[in-house]
Amino acid sequence: MEEFQLPIEPSPPMQSYLHYAFPLSVLMTNPYYTDWILNHFIQMVYDPSHTCPYDYHEPLYVHWPCLSLSILYPDMIRRLSDAAAHIRGYLQDGWYCAAWVNCAEIPGTRRYGDEPHIEGLLLYGYGPEGFSAMMYGKHYYSRTVGYAEFLRSLQTDLLCQLQFFRINPRGVDYRFLRIQKKLKSYLDSQDYDLDDHKYHNQEVVKAFGAEACRQIIPYLMANTGAHVDERWPCVFCEHKRLMMFRIEKIMESYAIPGYPFTAADREQLIKDANRVLLLCMKHNMSPTHATGSVCLETACQWVEKVLQREREMLEPIVAFDYLSVFKKESASLIR
């Protein structure tokens, strides 16, 4: 059997949650979709009832307009005479496969050897030994998944799905005014999107925007004597990296008079956000969490500093009168 692989971005901007890492690993293979990403992943939510309590306020990727999808549900999977061959056929036709399977059977995943548990693999190629897959172990990475192991992961009473998707070519809706509104809603901790077509149900969301980000503080302080869920600081860092990238792209397109912050300031904010993650990791590495109180208290102080500096960097962009500048430029062109 010859090897075959579809293009893949192994380091997408969001990796903490697989329901973002998988589609972005595909979209980021095409620079055209950078603008789509800049339009999204601005708003944050705090939903304590959810398995992803601190998260982006976005639709699940099966509803993203830039993707085409075809889903096989458990009863359909069971009717396949050769599931591996079926997936290889889809891959050859340009479809990636987000396989939500029992990862207790998959070496290299964080669930391997545990009780049966559904988690995702992004299959993007194959060879004689098995599928090429992106997965989450100690970090997001690529590994070969043997065919026998994969087929065993489908043999479970848990709810497996094979979600085949590929890029759906269409225009990217990049609107600066809409980004401004989303940034203002983020700073004001208000929900801008009213369609209720998001991964998190709005009725159970307890905080939006910057206030949702701030919820990491009470979470950390409530766990000074325990292991903390590192997804919280990881998502915090990812959001700030993407926000700084968004500011960079805005500044490349619009000359905002008197904007006082530089590329070095953006780099510093990213480093400061990473301090939060590193302090949480240091806390978790302590066998007795003896240093937990000091590490997590310091992490919380950095959260406040980062959010304050982020606000200072965003407020001039939110206040920028884009329409008046656009009208002046249009008038000068007419003359």
Coordinates of C-alpha atoms in Angstrom, one line a residue:
M1 CA 0.0 0.0 0.0
E2 CA 1.4 3.4 -1.0
E3 CA 1.4 6.3 1.4
F4 CA -1.0 9.2 1.0
Q5 CA -1.4 12.4 2.9
L6 CA -3.5 15.5 2.7
P7 CA -2.0 18.9 3.7
I8 CA -2.1 19.6 7.4
E9 CA -1.1 22.4 9.8
P10 CA 0.4 20.7 12.8
S11 CA 0.4 23.8 15.0
P12 CA -2.9 25.7 14.6
P13 CA -3.6 28.8 16.8
M14 CA -6.0 26.9 19.0
Q15 CA -5.0 23.5 20.4
S16 CA -6.5 23.2 23.8
Y17 CA -9.8 21.9 22.5
L18 CA -9.9 19.4 19.7
H19 CA -13.1 20.8 18.3
Y20 CA -11.1 23.8 17.3
A21 CA -7.7 22.3 16.7
F22 CA -9.0 19.8 14.1
P23 CA -10.8 22.2 11.7
L24 CA -8.1 24.9 12.1
S25 CA -5.4 22.3 11.2
V26 CA -7.1 22.1 7.9
L27 CA -8.1 25.7 7.3
M28 CA -4.7 27.0 8.2
T29 CA -3.2 25.1 5.2
N30 CA -4.7 27.9 3.1
P31 CA -3.6 31.5 4.1
Y32 CA -6.9 32.8 2.5
Y33 CA -8.8 31.7 5.6
T34 CA -6.6 33.7 8.0
D35 CA -9.2 36.6 7.6
W36 CA -12.0 34.2 8.6
I37 CA -10.2 33.3 11.8
L38 CA -9.6 37.0 12.6
N39 CA -13.4 37.5 12.4
H40 CA -14.0 34.8 15.0
F41 CA -12.6 33.6 18.3
I42 CA -13.0 37.1 19.9
Q43 CA -15.8 36.4 22.3
M44 CA -15.2 34.2 25.4
V45 CA -17.7 32.5 27.7
Y46 CA -17.7 31.0 31.2
D47 CA -20.1 28.1 31.4
P48 CA -19.5 26.2 34.7
S49 CA -22.0 23.5 33.7
H50 CA -20.0 22.4 30.6
T51 CA -17.0 20.1 30.2
C52 CA -15.3 23.1 28.5
P53 CA -16.2 25.8 31.1
Y54 CA -13.9 28.5 29.7
D55 CA -14.2 28.6 26.0
Y56 CA -14.6 30.6 22.8
H57 CA -18.2 31.5 22.0
E58 CA -18.4 30.0 18.5
P59 CA -20.5 27.4 16.7
L60 CA -19.3 23.8 16.6
Y61 CA -17.3 23.3 13.5
V62 CA -20.0 21.2 11.9
H63 CA -21.8 24.5 11.4
W64 CA -18.9 26.5 10.0
P65 CA -19.8 27.8 6.5
C66 CA -16.2 27.4 5.3
L67 CA -16.4 23.6 5.7
S68 CA -18.4 20.9 4.0
L69 CA -19.3 17.9 6.1
S70 CA -20.6 14.3 5.9
I71 CA -21.2 12.4 9.1
L72 CA -21.4 8.6 9.8
Y73 CA -23.2 7.8 13.0
P74 CA -22.8 4.5 15.0
D75 CA -25.4 2.5 13.2
M76 CA -23.9 3.5 9.9
I77 CA -20.4 2.7 11.0
R78 CA -21.5 -0.8 12.1
R79 CA -22.8 -1.5 8.6
L80 CA -19.4 -0.8 7.0
S81 CA -17.8 -4.0 5.8
D82 CA -14.3 -2.4 5.9
A83 CA -14.2 0.9 7.9
A84 CA -10.5 1.5 7.2
A85 CA -11.0 1.1 3.4
H86 CA -14.0 3.4 3.6
I87 CA -12.0 6.1 5.3
R88 CA -9.0 5.7 2.9
G89 CA -11.5 6.3 0.0
Y90 CA -12.7 9.5 1.6
L91 CA -9.1 10.7 2.2
Q92 CA -8.2 10.0 -1.4
D93 CA -11.2 12.3 -2.4
G94 CA -9.9 15.1 -0.3
W95 CA -12.0 14.6 2.9
Y96 CA -10.4 14.7 6.3
C97 CA -11.8 12.5 9.0
A98 CA -12.5 13.7 12.6
A99 CA -12.9 10.3 14.2
W100 CA -14.6 10.4 17.6
V101 CA -13.8 7.0 18.9
N102 CA -12.8 5.1 22.1
C103 CA -9.3 6.5 22.6
A104 CA -8.6 4.1 25.5
E105 CA -7.6 1.7 22.6
I106 CA -5.3 4.3 20.9
P107 CA -1.7 4.5 22.1
G108 CA -0.3 8.0 22.3
T109 CA -3.6 9.6 23.4
R110 CA -4.1 10.8 26.9
R111 CA -6.9 8.3 27.3
Y112 CA -4.9 5.2 26.3
G113 CA -5.3 2.4 28.8
D114 CA -8.1 4.2 30.8
E115 CA -11.7 3.4 31.0
P116 CA -13.5 3.6 27.6
H117 CA -13.8 7.3 26.6
I118 CA -14.7 9.0 23.4
E119 CA -12.1 11.4 22.2
G120 CA -11.0 12.7 18.8
L121 CA -8.4 11.8 16.1
L122 CA -7.9 13.8 13.0
L123 CA -7.1 11.4 10.2
Y124 CA -5.3 13.1 7.3
G125 CA -3.4 10.3 5.6
Y126 CA -2.5 6.6 5.5
G127 CA 0.2 4.1 4.8
P128 CA 1.0 0.4 5.2
E129 CA 1.0 0.6 9.0
G130 CA -2.1 2.7 9.6
F131 CA -3.6 6.2 9.5
S132 CA -1.7 9.5 10.0
A133 CA -3.5 11.3 12.8
M134 CA -3.4 14.4 14.8
M135 CA -4.3 13.7 18.4
Y136 CA -3.8 15.0 22.0
G137 CA -1.4 13.2 24.3
K138 CA 0.7 15.5 26.5
H139 CA 0.3 18.0 23.7
Y140 CA -1.2 18.2 20.2
Y141 CA 0.8 16.2 17.8
S142 CA 0.9 13.7 14.9
R143 CA 1.3 10.0 15.2
T144 CA 0.5 6.8 13.2
V145 CA -2.5 4.9 14.4
G146 CA -2.4 1.2 13.5
Y147 CA -5.4 -0.2 11.6
A148 CA -6.1 -2.9 14.2
E149 CA -6.0 -0.3 17.0
F150 CA -8.3 2.0 15.2
L151 CA -10.8 -0.7 14.3
R152 CA -10.9 -1.8 18.0
S153 CA -11.7 1.8 19.0
L154 CA -14.9 1.6 16.9
Q155 CA -16.0 -1.6 18.7
T156 CA -17.7 0.1 21.7
D157 CA -21.2 0.9 23.0
L158 CA -20.1 4.6 23.3
L159 CA -21.3 7.1 20.7
C160 CA -18.7 7.0 18.0
Q161 CA -18.8 9.3 14.9
L162 CA -16.8 9.6 11.8
Q163 CA -17.0 13.3 10.7
F164 CA -15.6 13.8 7.2
F165 CA -15.0 17.4 6.2
R166 CA -13.1 19.5 3.7
I167 CA -12.8 23.2 2.9
N168 CA -15.8 24.7 1.3
P169 CA -14.5 27.4 -1.0
R170 CA -16.4 30.6 -0.5
G171 CA -15.8 34.3 0.2
V172 CA -14.4 35.3 3.5
D173 CA -16.6 37.8 5.4
Y174 CA -14.0 40.2 6.7
R175 CA -15.7 43.4 8.1
F176 CA -13.7 45.7 10.2
L177 CA -16.9 47.3 11.7
R178 CA -18.2 43.9 12.7
I179 CA -14.8 43.1 14.4
Q180 CA -15.0 46.5 16.2
K181 CA -18.5 45.5 17.5
K182 CA -17.2 42.1 18.7
L183 CA -14.2 43.7 20.4
K184 CA -16.4 46.2 22.1
S185 CA -18.7 43.4 23.3
Y186 CA -15.7 41.5 24.5
L187 CA -14.4 44.5 26.5
D188 CA -17.9 45.2 27.9
S189 CA -18.4 41.5 28.8
Q190 CA -21.7 41.5 26.7
D191 CA -22.9 39.0 24.2
Y192 CA -22.9 40.5 20.6
D193 CA -24.2 37.5 18.7
L194 CA -27.9 36.9 19.2
D195 CA -28.5 33.9 17.0
D196 CA -27.9 31.3 19.8
H197 CA -26.3 29.1 17.3
K198 CA -23.2 28.5 19.4
Y199 CA -21.5 25.5 21.1
H200 CA -22.5 26.9 24.5
N201 CA -26.2 27.5 25.2
Q202 CA -26.6 31.2 26.1
E203 CA -29.1 30.5 28.9
V204 CA -26.4 28.8 31.0
V205 CA -23.5 31.1 30.2
K206 CA -22.5 32.9 33.4
A207 CA -20.1 35.4 31.9
F208 CA -19.0 36.8 28.6
G209 CA -15.9 38.5 27.2
A210 CA -13.2 39.9 29.5
E211 CA -15.3 38.9 32.6
A212 CA -15.3 35.3 31.4
C213 CA -11.5 35.5 31.1
R214 CA -11.4 36.9 34.7
Q215 CA -13.1 33.7 35.9
I216 CA -9.8 32.0 35.8
I217 CA -8.9 33.8 39.0
P218 CA -11.6 32.3 41.3
Y219 CA -11.0 28.9 39.7
L220 CA -7.3 29.0 40.4
M221 CA -7.7 30.3 44.0
A222 CA -10.3 27.6 44.7
N223 CA -7.7 24.9 43.7
T224 CA -4.5 25.9 45.5
G225 CA -4.3 22.5 47.2
A226 CA -5.2 20.5 44.1
H227 CA -4.3 19.8 40.5
V228 CA -5.6 22.6 38.2
D229 CA -7.0 22.0 34.8
E230 CA -4.4 23.4 32.5
R231 CA -6.9 23.9 29.7
W232 CA -7.9 27.2 31.5
P233 CA -4.5 28.9 31.2
C234 CA -3.8 27.3 27.8
V235 CA -7.0 28.8 26.4
F236 CA -6.2 32.1 28.1
C237 CA -2.7 32.1 26.3
E238 CA -4.2 31.1 23.0
H239 CA -6.8 33.8 23.1
K240 CA -4.2 36.5 23.9
R241 CA -1.9 35.3 21.1
L242 CA -4.7 35.4 18.6
M243 CA -5.8 38.8 19.9
M244 CA -2.3 40.3 19.4
F245 CA -2.2 38.8 15.9
R246 CA -5.6 40.4 15.2
I247 CA -4.3 43.8 16.4
E248 CA -1.2 43.4 14.2
K249 CA -3.3 42.7 11.1
I250 CA -5.6 45.7 11.9
M251 CA -2.6 48.0 12.3
E252 CA -1.3 46.8 8.9
S253 CA -4.6 47.9 7.3
Y254 CA -5.6 51.0 9.2
A255 CA -3.4 53.9 10.4
I256 CA -5.1 54.7 13.7
P257 CA -3.9 58.2 14.8
G258 CA -1.8 58.2 17.9
Y259 CA -1.9 54.5 18.6
P260 CA 0.7 54.1 21.2
F261 CA 1.5 50.4 21.2
T262 CA 4.1 48.6 19.2
A263 CA 4.9 45.1 18.1
A264 CA 7.2 44.8 21.1
D265 CA 4.3 45.6 23.4
R266 CA 2.3 42.8 21.7
E267 CA 5.1 40.3 22.2
Q268 CA 5.4 41.3 25.8
L269 CA 1.7 40.7 26.5
I270 CA 2.0 37.2 24.9
K271 CA 5.0 36.5 27.2
D272 CA 3.0 37.7 30.2
A273 CA 0.1 35.5 29.3
N274 CA 2.4 32.6 29.1
R275 CA 3.6 33.3 32.6
V276 CA 0.1 32.3 33.8
L277 CA 0.4 28.9 32.1
L278 CA 3.9 28.3 33.3
L279 CA 3.0 29.1 36.9
C280 CA 0.0 26.7 36.7
M281 CA 2.3 24.0 35.3
K282 CA 4.8 24.6 38.2
H283 CA 2.0 24.3 40.7
N284 CA 0.9 21.0 39.1
M285 CA 4.5 19.6 39.1
S286 CA 4.7 20.0 42.9
P287 CA 3.9 16.5 44.3
T288 CA 2.1 18.0 47.4
H289 CA 1.2 21.3 45.7
A290 CA 3.1 22.9 48.6
T291 CA 4.0 25.9 46.5
G292 CA 0.5 26.1 45.1
S293 CA -0.8 29.1 46.9
V294 CA 2.2 31.2 45.9
C295 CA 2.3 30.0 42.3
L296 CA -1.5 30.5 41.7
E297 CA -1.7 33.8 43.5
T298 CA 1.1 35.1 41.3
A299 CA -0.7 33.6 38.2
C300 CA -3.8 35.5 39.2
Q301 CA -1.9 38.8 39.5
W302 CA -0.6 38.2 35.9
V303 CA -4.1 37.5 34.7
E304 CA -5.2 40.9 35.9
K305 CA -2.1 42.7 34.4
V306 CA -2.7 41.0 31.0
L307 CA -6.4 41.8 30.9
Q308 CA -5.7 45.4 31.8
R309 CA -3.0 45.9 29.2
E310 CA -5.1 44.1 26.6
R311 CA -7.9 46.6 27.3
E312 CA -5.6 49.5 26.9
M313 CA -4.5 48.1 23.5
L314 CA -8.0 47.4 22.3
E315 CA -9.8 50.6 23.4
P316 CA -8.3 52.9 20.7
I317 CA -9.2 50.3 18.1
V318 CA -12.8 50.1 19.3
A319 CA -13.0 54.0 19.4
F320 CA -11.5 54.4 15.9
D321 CA -14.0 56.2 13.6
Y322 CA -13.5 54.0 10.6
L323 CA -16.5 55.3 8.7
S324 CA -15.4 59.0 8.8
V325 CA -11.9 58.0 7.5
F326 CA -13.4 55.9 4.8
K327 CA -15.7 58.8 3.7
K328 CA -12.8 61.2 3.6
E329 CA -10.7 58.8 1.5
S330 CA -13.6 58.2 -0.9
A331 CA -14.2 62.0 -1.2
S332 CA -10.5 62.6 -2.1
L333 CA -10.7 59.9 -4.8
I334 CA -13.8 61.5 -6.3
R335 CA -12.0 64.9 -6.5

